[in-house]
mmCIF file of C-alpha atoms and ligand atoms in Angstrom:
data_model
loop_
_atom_site.group_PDB
_atom_site.id
_atom_site.type_symbol
_atom_site.label_atom_id
_atom_site.label_comp_id
_atom_site.label_asym_id
_atom_site.label_seq_id
_atom_site.Cartn_x
_atom_site.Cartn_y
_atom_site.Cartn_z
ATOM 1 C CA UNK A 1 -22.829 50.441 -54.766
ATOM 2 C CA UNK A 2 -25.762 49.873 -57.499
ATOM 3 C CA UNK A 3 -28.281 50.394 -57.709
ATOM 4 C CA UNK A 4 -30.598 47.179 -58.842
ATOM 5 C CA UNK A 5 -29.288 44.964 -55.682
ATOM 6 C CA UNK A 6 -31.923 43.194 -54.437
ATOM 7 C CA UNK A 7 -33.027 44.265 -50.731
ATOM 8 C CA UNK A 8 -30.149 41.686 -49.122
ATOM 9 C CA UNK A 9 -27.831 41.879 -51.129
ATOM 10 C CA UNK A 10 -28.048 45.898 -50.738
ATOM 11 C CA UNK A 11 -28.267 45.765 -46.535
ATOM 12 C CA UNK A 12 -24.783 43.475 -46.857
ATOM 13 C CA UNK A 13 -23.086 45.575 -49.641
ATOM 14 C CA UNK A 14 -24.157 49.072 -47.645
ATOM 15 C CA UNK A 15 -23.037 47.596 -44.122
ATOM 16 C CA UNK A 16 -20.009 46.538 -45.221
ATOM 17 C CA UNK A 17 -18.840 50.160 -47.067
ATOM 18 C CA UNK A 18 -20.043 51.613 -44.011
ATOM 19 C CA UNK A 19 -18.073 49.721 -41.553
ATOM 20 C CA UNK A 20 -15.486 50.829 -43.524
ATOM 21 C CA UNK A 21 -16.215 54.767 -43.445
ATOM 22 C CA UNK A 22 -16.560 54.457 -40.257
ATOM 23 C CA UNK A 23 -13.382 52.906 -39.595
ATOM 24 C CA UNK A 24 -12.066 55.529 -41.531
ATOM 25 C CA UNK A 25 -13.382 58.862 -39.475
ATOM 26 C CA UNK A 26 -14.953 59.733 -42.851
ATOM 27 C CA UNK A 27 -18.298 60.010 -42.066
ATOM 28 C CA UNK A 28 -19.191 61.833 -45.083
ATOM 29 C CA UNK A 29 -18.064 60.106 -47.861
ATOM 30 C CA UNK A 30 -21.482 58.165 -46.357
ATOM 31 C CA UNK A 31 -24.004 60.243 -47.270
ATOM 32 C CA UNK A 32 -24.842 58.179 -50.245
ATOM 33 C CA UNK A 33 -25.086 54.613 -48.712
ATOM 34 C CA UNK A 34 -27.889 56.339 -46.625
ATOM 35 C CA UNK A 35 -29.292 57.725 -49.721
ATOM 36 C CA UNK A 36 -29.976 54.674 -50.954
ATOM 37 C CA UNK A 37 -31.176 53.326 -48.280
ATOM 38 C CA UNK A 38 -33.653 55.843 -47.893
ATOM 39 C CA UNK A 39 -34.613 56.044 -51.603
ATOM 40 C CA UNK A 40 -35.080 51.730 -50.727
ATOM 41 C CA UNK A 41 -36.511 52.271 -47.402
ATOM 42 C CA UNK A 42 -38.194 55.173 -47.329
ATOM 43 C CA UNK A 43 -40.199 54.142 -44.260
ATOM 44 C CA UNK A 44 -37.152 53.270 -42.330
ATOM 45 C CA UNK A 45 -36.511 55.823 -39.966
ATOM 46 C CA UNK A 46 -33.711 54.004 -38.682
ATOM 47 C CA UNK A 47 -31.678 54.977 -42.125
ATOM 48 C CA UNK A 48 -32.341 58.853 -41.453
ATOM 49 C CA UNK A 49 -31.145 58.854 -38.298
ATOM 50 C CA UNK A 50 -27.860 57.347 -38.698
ATOM 51 C CA UNK A 51 -27.157 59.547 -41.904
ATOM 52 C CA UNK A 52 -27.951 61.917 -39.282
ATOM 53 C CA UNK A 53 -25.629 60.419 -36.621
ATOM 54 C CA UNK A 54 -23.042 61.132 -39.766
ATOM 55 C CA UNK A 55 -23.593 64.684 -40.143
ATOM 56 C CA UNK A 56 -22.683 65.006 -36.442
ATOM 57 C CA UNK A 57 -19.655 62.981 -37.064
ATOM 58 C CA UNK A 58 -18.383 64.981 -39.261
ATOM 59 C CA UNK A 59 -19.533 68.437 -37.611
ATOM 60 C CA UNK A 60 -21.554 69.428 -40.416
ATOM 61 C CA UNK A 61 -24.586 70.088 -37.946
ATOM 62 C CA UNK A 62 -26.481 72.223 -40.444
ATOM 63 C CA UNK A 63 -26.228 68.883 -43.068
ATOM 64 C CA UNK A 64 -27.824 66.813 -39.605
ATOM 65 C CA UNK A 65 -30.563 69.913 -38.944
ATOM 66 C CA UNK A 66 -31.701 68.941 -42.410
ATOM 67 C CA UNK A 67 -32.230 65.780 -41.976
ATOM 68 C CA UNK A 68 -34.369 65.950 -39.076
ATOM 69 C CA UNK A 69 -36.266 69.132 -40.469
ATOM 70 C CA UNK A 70 -37.513 65.715 -42.701
ATOM 71 C CA UNK A 71 -37.492 63.163 -40.273
ATOM 72 C CA UNK A 72 -39.617 65.114 -37.715
ATOM 73 C CA UNK A 73 -41.834 66.402 -40.813
ATOM 74 C CA UNK A 74 -42.377 62.448 -41.321
ATOM 75 C CA UNK A 75 -42.342 60.838 -38.028
ATOM 76 C CA UNK A 76 -42.673 63.265 -35.818
ATOM 77 C CA UNK A 77 -42.624 61.782 -32.422
ATOM 78 C CA UNK A 78 -39.267 60.086 -33.492
ATOM 79 C CA UNK A 79 -37.636 59.779 -29.682
ATOM 80 C CA UNK A 80 -33.970 59.408 -31.574
ATOM 81 C CA UNK A 81 -34.414 62.138 -34.032
ATOM 82 C CA UNK A 82 -36.593 64.066 -31.431
ATOM 83 C CA UNK A 83 -33.120 63.945 -29.289
ATOM 84 C CA UNK A 84 -30.737 64.765 -31.951
ATOM 85 C CA UNK A 85 -32.853 67.504 -32.882
ATOM 86 C CA UNK A 86 -32.666 69.289 -29.347
ATOM 87 C CA UNK A 87 -29.035 68.649 -29.148
ATOM 88 C CA UNK A 88 -27.993 70.533 -32.423
ATOM 89 C CA UNK A 89 -30.482 73.379 -31.670
ATOM 90 C CA UNK A 90 -28.862 73.865 -27.931
ATOM 91 C CA UNK A 91 -25.483 73.234 -29.122
ATOM 92 C CA UNK A 92 -24.702 74.869 -32.747
ATOM 93 C CA UNK A 93 -27.767 77.341 -32.504
ATOM 94 C CA UNK A 94 -28.372 77.841 -29.103
ATOM 95 C CA UNK A 95 -31.993 78.401 -28.599
ATOM 96 C CA UNK A 96 -31.938 76.773 -26.133
ATOM 97 C CA UNK A 97 -35.803 76.840 -24.930
ATOM 98 C CA UNK A 98 -37.202 75.157 -27.783
ATOM 99 C CA UNK A 99 -33.699 72.506 -27.912
ATOM 100 C CA UNK A 100 -35.352 71.590 -24.217
ATOM 101 C CA UNK A 101 -38.968 71.511 -25.000
ATOM 102 C CA UNK A 102 -37.517 68.803 -27.526
ATOM 103 C CA UNK A 103 -35.240 66.949 -25.311
ATOM 104 C CA UNK A 104 -38.503 66.526 -22.946
ATOM 105 C CA UNK A 105 -40.547 65.336 -25.711
ATOM 106 C CA UNK A 106 -37.486 62.397 -26.269
ATOM 107 C CA UNK A 107 -36.358 61.154 -23.083
ATOM 108 C CA UNK A 108 -40.884 61.309 -21.666
ATOM 109 C CA UNK A 109 -41.142 58.587 -18.803
ATOM 110 C CA UNK A 110 -37.716 57.922 -18.740
ATOM 111 C CA UNK A 111 -38.240 55.329 -21.119
ATOM 112 C CA UNK A 112 -37.637 54.506 -25.117
ATOM 113 C CA UNK A 113 -34.420 54.115 -27.292
ATOM 114 C CA UNK A 114 -33.142 57.781 -26.454
ATOM 115 C CA UNK A 115 -32.919 57.645 -23.054
ATOM 116 C CA UNK A 116 -28.841 58.107 -23.444
ATOM 117 C CA UNK A 117 -26.769 60.204 -20.478
ATOM 118 C CA UNK A 118 -25.652 62.888 -23.068
ATOM 119 C CA UNK A 119 -29.362 63.419 -23.919
ATOM 120 C CA UNK A 120 -30.075 63.953 -19.953
ATOM 121 C CA UNK A 121 -26.677 66.440 -19.260
ATOM 122 C CA UNK A 122 -27.903 68.646 -22.293
ATOM 123 C CA UNK A 123 -31.150 68.746 -21.167
ATOM 124 C CA UNK A 124 -30.467 69.978 -17.563
ATOM 125 C CA UNK A 125 -27.224 71.435 -19.432
ATOM 126 C CA UNK A 126 -30.082 74.091 -21.099
ATOM 127 C CA UNK A 127 -32.168 74.176 -18.079
ATOM 128 C CA UNK A 128 -29.843 75.356 -15.698
ATOM 129 C CA UNK A 129 -29.054 77.978 -18.835
ATOM 130 C CA UNK A 130 -31.581 79.104 -19.016
ATOM 131 C CA UNK A 131 -31.532 79.293 -14.648
ATOM 132 C CA UNK A 132 -34.509 76.329 -14.584
ATOM 133 C CA UNK A 133 -32.990 75.238 -11.848
ATOM 134 C CA UNK A 134 -35.898 73.505 -10.155
ATOM 135 C CA UNK A 135 -36.711 71.414 -13.381
ATOM 136 C CA UNK A 136 -32.462 70.773 -13.511
ATOM 137 C CA UNK A 137 -32.792 69.181 -10.508
ATOM 138 C CA UNK A 138 -35.023 66.803 -11.318
ATOM 139 C CA UNK A 139 -33.700 65.884 -14.577
ATOM 140 C CA UNK A 140 -30.111 65.103 -12.642
ATOM 141 C CA UNK A 141 -31.996 62.796 -9.859
ATOM 142 C CA UNK A 142 -33.851 60.939 -13.063
ATOM 143 C CA UNK A 143 -30.631 60.831 -15.300
ATOM 144 C CA UNK A 144 -28.535 59.506 -11.784
ATOM 145 C CA UNK A 145 -32.088 57.671 -11.177
ATOM 146 C CA UNK A 146 -30.895 55.725 -14.503
ATOM 147 C CA UNK A 147 -27.224 54.903 -13.253
ATOM 148 C CA UNK A 148 -26.387 57.634 -16.404
ATOM 149 C CA UNK A 149 -24.798 60.275 -13.594
ATOM 150 C CA UNK A 150 -22.188 59.398 -11.141
ATOM 151 C CA UNK A 151 -24.468 61.494 -9.017
ATOM 152 C CA UNK A 152 -27.714 64.586 -9.576
ATOM 153 C CA UNK A 153 -24.461 66.397 -8.993
ATOM 154 C CA UNK A 154 -21.696 64.356 -10.062
ATOM 155 C CA UNK A 155 -22.009 64.331 -14.131
ATOM 156 C CA UNK A 156 -18.805 64.443 -16.251
ATOM 157 C CA UNK A 157 -20.088 62.194 -19.022
ATOM 158 C CA UNK A 158 -16.200 60.126 -19.406
ATOM 159 C CA UNK A 159 -16.014 58.068 -16.175
ATOM 160 C CA UNK A 160 -14.228 55.290 -13.790
ATOM 161 C CA UNK A 161 -17.149 54.455 -11.776
ATOM 162 C CA UNK A 162 -14.881 53.273 -8.934
ATOM 163 C CA UNK A 163 -12.802 56.096 -7.939
ATOM 164 C CA UNK A 164 -13.897 58.612 -4.498
ATOM 165 C CA UNK A 165 -16.373 60.822 -5.089
ATOM 166 C CA UNK A 166 -15.878 64.393 -3.311
ATOM 167 C CA UNK A 167 -15.969 67.784 -4.346
ATOM 168 C CA UNK A 168 -13.636 69.249 -2.172
ATOM 169 C CA UNK A 169 -9.590 67.933 -1.897
ATOM 170 C CA UNK A 170 -8.119 68.800 1.458
ATOM 171 C CA UNK A 171 -4.945 69.026 -0.525
ATOM 172 C CA UNK A 172 -3.245 66.419 2.253
ATOM 173 C CA UNK A 173 -5.271 63.642 1.600
ATOM 174 C CA UNK A 174 -4.332 63.822 -1.893
ATOM 175 C CA UNK A 175 -0.234 62.748 -3.590
ATOM 176 C CA UNK A 176 -0.334 66.587 -4.845
ATOM 177 C CA UNK A 177 1.316 68.413 -1.631
ATOM 178 C CA UNK A 178 4.577 69.100 -2.543
ATOM 179 C CA UNK A 179 2.867 70.574 -5.811
ATOM 180 C CA UNK A 180 0.725 72.155 -4.530
ATOM 181 C CA UNK A 181 3.387 73.636 -1.854
ATOM 182 C CA UNK A 182 5.988 74.520 -4.621
ATOM 183 C CA UNK A 183 3.155 76.717 -6.855
ATOM 184 C CA UNK A 184 2.408 78.171 -3.066
ATOM 185 C CA UNK A 185 6.076 78.435 -2.963
ATOM 186 C CA UNK A 186 6.524 80.433 -6.296
ATOM 187 C CA UNK A 187 3.741 82.562 -6.507
ATOM 188 C CA UNK A 188 5.033 85.759 -6.646
ATOM 189 C CA UNK A 189 6.758 84.372 -9.667
ATOM 190 C CA UNK A 190 4.224 82.767 -11.628
ATOM 191 C CA UNK A 191 2.415 85.230 -11.449
ATOM 192 C CA UNK A 192 4.585 87.641 -13.387
ATOM 193 C CA UNK A 193 4.711 84.964 -15.826
ATOM 194 C CA UNK A 194 0.902 84.733 -16.288
ATOM 195 C CA UNK A 195 0.436 88.959 -16.381
ATOM 196 C CA UNK A 196 3.591 88.896 -18.740
ATOM 197 C CA UNK A 197 2.041 86.449 -21.537
ATOM 198 C CA UNK A 198 -1.813 88.002 -20.794
ATOM 199 C CA UNK A 199 -1.626 89.260 -24.784
ATOM 200 C CA UNK A 200 -1.914 85.791 -25.398
ATOM 201 C CA UNK A 201 -4.777 84.833 -23.661
ATOM 202 C CA UNK A 202 -8.253 83.531 -25.487
ATOM 203 C CA UNK A 203 -11.824 84.827 -24.846
ATOM 204 C CA UNK A 204 -14.236 81.634 -22.963
ATOM 205 C CA UNK A 205 -16.307 79.965 -25.630
ATOM 206 C CA UNK A 206 -18.840 77.892 -24.205
ATOM 207 C CA UNK A 207 -21.349 80.177 -23.281
ATOM 208 C CA UNK A 208 -20.883 79.534 -19.612
ATOM 209 C CA UNK A 209 -20.704 83.265 -18.499
ATOM 210 C CA UNK A 210 -24.026 84.863 -17.488
ATOM 211 C CA UNK A 211 -22.302 88.051 -17.643
ATOM 212 C CA UNK A 212 -18.511 89.626 -17.201
ATOM 213 C CA UNK A 213 -15.488 88.848 -19.198
ATOM 214 C CA UNK A 214 -13.077 85.646 -18.741
ATOM 215 C CA UNK A 215 -10.104 84.370 -20.530
ATOM 216 C CA UNK A 216 -7.214 81.953 -20.428
ATOM 217 C CA UNK A 217 -3.992 80.909 -21.735
ATOM 218 C CA UNK A 218 -3.649 77.018 -21.657
ATOM 219 C CA UNK A 219 -0.370 75.753 -20.942
ATOM 220 C CA UNK A 220 -0.561 72.219 -21.581
ATOM 221 C CA UNK A 221 -3.538 69.793 -22.932
ATOM 222 C CA UNK A 222 -4.258 66.595 -23.320
ATOM 223 C CA UNK A 223 -1.310 65.994 -20.890
ATOM 224 C CA UNK A 224 1.555 67.525 -23.529
ATOM 225 C CA UNK A 225 2.623 70.670 -23.122
ATOM 226 C CA UNK A 226 1.184 74.068 -26.010
ATOM 227 C CA UNK A 227 3.841 73.745 -28.805
ATOM 228 C CA UNK A 228 5.892 77.046 -27.594
ATOM 229 C CA UNK A 229 4.129 78.015 -24.302
ATOM 230 C CA UNK A 230 6.249 77.160 -21.736
ATOM 231 C CA UNK A 231 9.074 79.406 -23.199
ATOM 232 C CA UNK A 232 6.163 81.945 -22.221
ATOM 233 C CA UNK A 233 5.819 80.391 -18.366
ATOM 234 C CA UNK A 234 9.387 79.036 -18.274
ATOM 235 C CA UNK A 235 9.165 78.584 -13.981
ATOM 236 C CA UNK A 236 5.298 78.054 -13.903
ATOM 237 C CA UNK A 237 6.346 75.000 -15.887
ATOM 238 C CA UNK A 238 9.560 73.848 -14.757
ATOM 239 C CA UNK A 239 6.550 72.993 -11.824
ATOM 240 C CA UNK A 240 4.351 71.263 -13.403
ATOM 241 C CA UNK A 241 7.013 68.928 -14.807
ATOM 242 C CA UNK A 242 8.385 68.263 -11.079
ATOM 243 C CA UNK A 243 4.807 66.557 -10.950
ATOM 244 C CA UNK A 244 4.273 63.625 -13.537
ATOM 245 C CA UNK A 245 0.634 64.117 -12.506
ATOM 246 C CA UNK A 246 0.432 66.989 -13.640
ATOM 247 C CA UNK A 247 2.272 67.567 -17.184
ATOM 248 C CA UNK A 248 0.496 64.194 -18.122
ATOM 249 C CA UNK A 249 -2.813 64.577 -16.984
ATOM 250 C CA UNK A 250 -4.406 64.297 -20.435
ATOM 251 C CA UNK A 251 -7.256 64.032 -19.403
ATOM 252 C CA UNK A 252 -6.965 68.363 -18.038
ATOM 253 C CA UNK A 253 -5.210 71.650 -18.606
ATOM 254 C CA UNK A 254 -2.630 73.596 -17.201
ATOM 255 C CA UNK A 255 -3.751 77.216 -17.750
ATOM 256 C CA UNK A 256 -3.920 80.355 -16.255
ATOM 257 C CA UNK A 257 -7.523 81.995 -15.877
ATOM 258 C CA UNK A 258 -8.248 85.724 -15.737
ATOM 259 C CA UNK A 259 -12.271 87.377 -15.562
ATOM 260 C CA UNK A 260 -12.595 89.771 -14.728
ATOM 261 C CA UNK A 261 -14.548 92.051 -11.732
ATOM 262 C CA UNK A 262 -18.728 91.788 -12.019
ATOM 263 C CA UNK A 263 -18.202 88.590 -14.266
ATOM 264 C CA UNK A 264 -21.125 84.995 -12.954
ATOM 265 C CA UNK A 265 -19.799 82.207 -14.523
ATOM 266 C CA UNK A 266 -23.304 79.929 -13.778
ATOM 267 C CA UNK A 267 -23.728 76.107 -12.772
ATOM 268 C CA UNK A 268 -21.296 73.854 -14.868
ATOM 269 C CA UNK A 269 -19.530 70.661 -15.212
ATOM 270 C CA UNK A 270 -16.678 69.331 -16.299
ATOM 271 C CA UNK A 271 -16.494 65.956 -18.726
ATOM 272 C CA UNK A 272 -14.703 63.614 -16.327
ATOM 273 C CA UNK A 273 -14.154 62.385 -13.008
ATOM 274 C CA UNK A 274 -10.663 61.132 -13.647
ATOM 275 C CA UNK A 275 -9.023 64.412 -12.819
ATOM 276 C CA UNK A 276 -8.671 67.075 -9.296
ATOM 277 C CA UNK A 277 -8.847 70.715 -10.756
ATOM 278 C CA UNK A 278 -5.552 72.747 -8.339
ATOM 279 C CA UNK A 279 -6.931 75.844 -8.176
ATOM 280 C CA UNK A 280 -3.466 78.601 -7.428
ATOM 281 C CA UNK A 281 -4.870 82.020 -7.005
ATOM 282 C CA UNK A 282 -2.349 85.056 -8.684
ATOM 283 C CA UNK A 283 -4.274 88.523 -7.680
ATOM 284 C CA UNK A 284 -7.755 90.081 -6.936
ATOM 285 C CA UNK A 285 -8.698 87.481 -5.381
ATOM 286 C CA UNK A 286 -10.816 89.863 -2.752
ATOM 287 C CA UNK A 287 -14.140 89.186 -2.637
ATOM 288 C CA UNK A 288 -14.764 86.119 -5.486
ATOM 289 C CA UNK A 289 -16.423 82.324 -5.154
ATOM 290 C CA UNK A 290 -16.466 79.247 -6.210
ATOM 291 C CA UNK A 291 -19.543 77.309 -4.814
ATOM 292 C CA UNK A 292 -18.519 73.511 -6.378
ATOM 293 C CA UNK A 293 -21.848 71.090 -5.222
ATOM 294 C CA UNK A 294 -23.162 72.657 -2.082
ATOM 295 C CA UNK A 295 -19.656 74.239 -0.579
ATOM 296 C CA UNK A 296 -18.614 77.660 -1.258
ATOM 297 C CA UNK A 297 -15.395 78.988 -0.742
ATOM 298 C CA UNK A 298 -12.971 81.859 -1.282
ATOM 299 C CA UNK A 299 -9.804 82.356 -3.251
ATOM 300 C CA UNK A 300 -6.495 83.267 -1.255
ATOM 301 C CA UNK A 301 -3.343 84.979 -3.142
ATOM 302 C CA UNK A 302 -0.737 82.619 -2.933
ATOM 303 C CA UNK A 303 -2.688 79.443 -1.640
ATOM 304 C CA UNK A 304 -4.020 76.721 -3.067
ATOM 305 C CA UNK A 305 -7.244 74.682 -2.980
ATOM 306 C CA UNK A 306 -8.409 71.292 -4.922
ATOM 307 C CA UNK A 307 -11.893 70.820 -6.519
ATOM 308 C CA UNK A 308 -13.129 67.884 -8.214
ATOM 309 C CA UNK A 309 -15.209 69.843 -11.513
ATOM 310 C CA UNK A 310 -16.707 66.896 -12.703
ATOM 311 C CA UNK A 311 -19.362 68.124 -9.609
ATOM 312 C CA UNK A 312 -21.589 71.320 -10.368
ATOM 313 C CA UNK A 313 -19.347 74.876 -9.656
ATOM 314 C CA UNK A 314 -20.842 78.193 -10.331
ATOM 315 C CA UNK A 315 -17.772 81.267 -9.893
ATOM 316 C CA UNK A 316 -18.528 84.645 -9.643
ATOM 317 C CA UNK A 317 -15.988 87.767 -8.822
ATOM 318 C CA UNK A 318 -17.692 90.263 -7.076
ATOM 319 C CA UNK A 319 -14.893 92.234 -5.950
ATOM 320 C CA UNK A 320 -12.500 94.985 -8.167
ATOM 321 C CA UNK A 321 -9.583 93.517 -10.699
ATOM 322 C CA UNK A 322 -9.068 90.960 -12.349
ATOM 323 C CA UNK A 323 -8.788 88.002 -10.687
ATOM 324 C CA UNK A 324 -5.623 86.098 -12.576
ATOM 325 C CA UNK A 325 -5.280 81.529 -10.979
ATOM 326 C CA UNK A 326 -3.249 79.217 -12.287
ATOM 327 C CA UNK A 327 -5.545 75.910 -12.933
ATOM 328 C CA UNK A 328 -3.366 72.490 -12.643
ATOM 329 C CA UNK A 329 -5.539 69.488 -13.269
ATOM 330 C CA UNK A 330 -3.907 66.302 -11.710
ATOM 331 C CA UNK A 331 -5.149 62.839 -12.540
ATOM 332 C CA UNK A 332 -7.273 61.183 -9.623
ATOM 333 C CA UNK A 333 -5.088 59.442 -7.504
ATOM 334 C CA UNK A 334 -6.681 56.750 -7.303
ATOM 335 C CA UNK A 335 -6.191 55.752 -11.541
ATOM 336 C CA UNK A 336 -3.305 53.366 -11.587
ATOM 337 C CA UNK A 337 -0.301 53.707 -13.876
ATOM 338 C CA UNK A 338 -1.851 51.827 -16.215
ATOM 339 C CA UNK A 339 -4.912 53.672 -16.804
ATOM 340 C CA UNK A 340 -2.848 57.128 -16.875
ATOM 341 C CA UNK A 341 -1.955 55.484 -19.828
ATOM 342 C CA UNK A 342 -4.203 53.883 -22.003
ATOM 343 C CA UNK A 343 -7.988 56.261 -20.662
ATOM 344 C CA UNK A 344 -8.111 58.243 -23.751
ATOM 345 C CA UNK A 345 -7.056 61.870 -23.600
ATOM 346 C CA UNK A 346 -10.084 64.633 -22.859
HETATM 347 C C1 LMR B 1 -13.774 76.870 -13.816
HETATM 348 O O1 LMR B 1 -13.323 75.657 -13.356
HETATM 349 O O2 LMR B 1 -15.959 76.210 -14.399
HETATM 350 C C2 LMR B 1 -14.217 77.806 -13.051
HETATM 351 O O3 LMR B 1 -12.741 77.550 -11.539
HETATM 352 C C3 LMR B 1 -12.694 78.363 -13.530
HETATM 353 C C4 LMR B 1 -11.912 79.871 -12.842
HETATM 354 O O4 LMR B 1 -11.130 79.848 -13.787
HETATM 355 O O5 LMR B 1 -12.275 80.078 -11.773
HETATM 356 MN MN1 MN B 2 -15.345 74.341 -14.788
#
């Protein structure tokens, strides 16, 4: 692009080039264009913020952070820069207190250009991670009042708004009674398969544990088998495949979840209201608890229950031995066949 183009022409060419880059998803290529725009229009913070977003899209929080520091040096109160800085501090550097402070500032008065759902989500979530529960609740109420959350307790960001919302679903009120019965009938075989594959489990890395150990083995993700996994758990997979709403749930997973005694998983929410989460208790379920919204229940070995993980939930293993459960996500029963085909996977 030619540095000598007049302003209007430069903007036109820049916009066309950036559109093409965004369409292709090659976000790093936008950097020289934004740098040029920043040189030409140094007062316009918009171009700096767009460069930040490009770096974040390219998964380069380090580069985004450099731009943000410069932007905030020049415009310390820019709400968009503050919000993105908070997001980077929380999600990439785990600096929760700092993240909270800048996100509060970005969202002050619930006005301005940064009052997006994800910033309320991350502010509330950072407060929960810091055990600042009352403040978190205030933020969740503010987010819900703005229509960013389905309710203060149901804070998934990828939603189909009309779907029935309740934290716990009696299995009989879902179309998944056959699946639940089949899993319960075969729980001993499923337990054996889950135990035999223990070498393959991966540690949970989302930072949700307050203490303890928690690992998982995915069998299906985004509506498809993880290649080779069902060879490790053929009976489990056969049952899952008998229910298309489970095997084909592109907004969920099927996985074994193993939790050491003494573990506490902090309050958190899943990403979407488009799935319900069935659990089958497999081992060491005594003195384990799961709270979903306001109601706490316990697993029972060989038994299923269903909850909606878009509601806030929290888990304790106060018993002994490692607790194993099988988690089977199923499409929310009210989604149409067309929606199940067309909703982007998560
Ligand atoms: C969760 O989804 O956070 C938990 O229910 C997972 C688990 O293993 O209990
Ligand atoms: Mn969860």
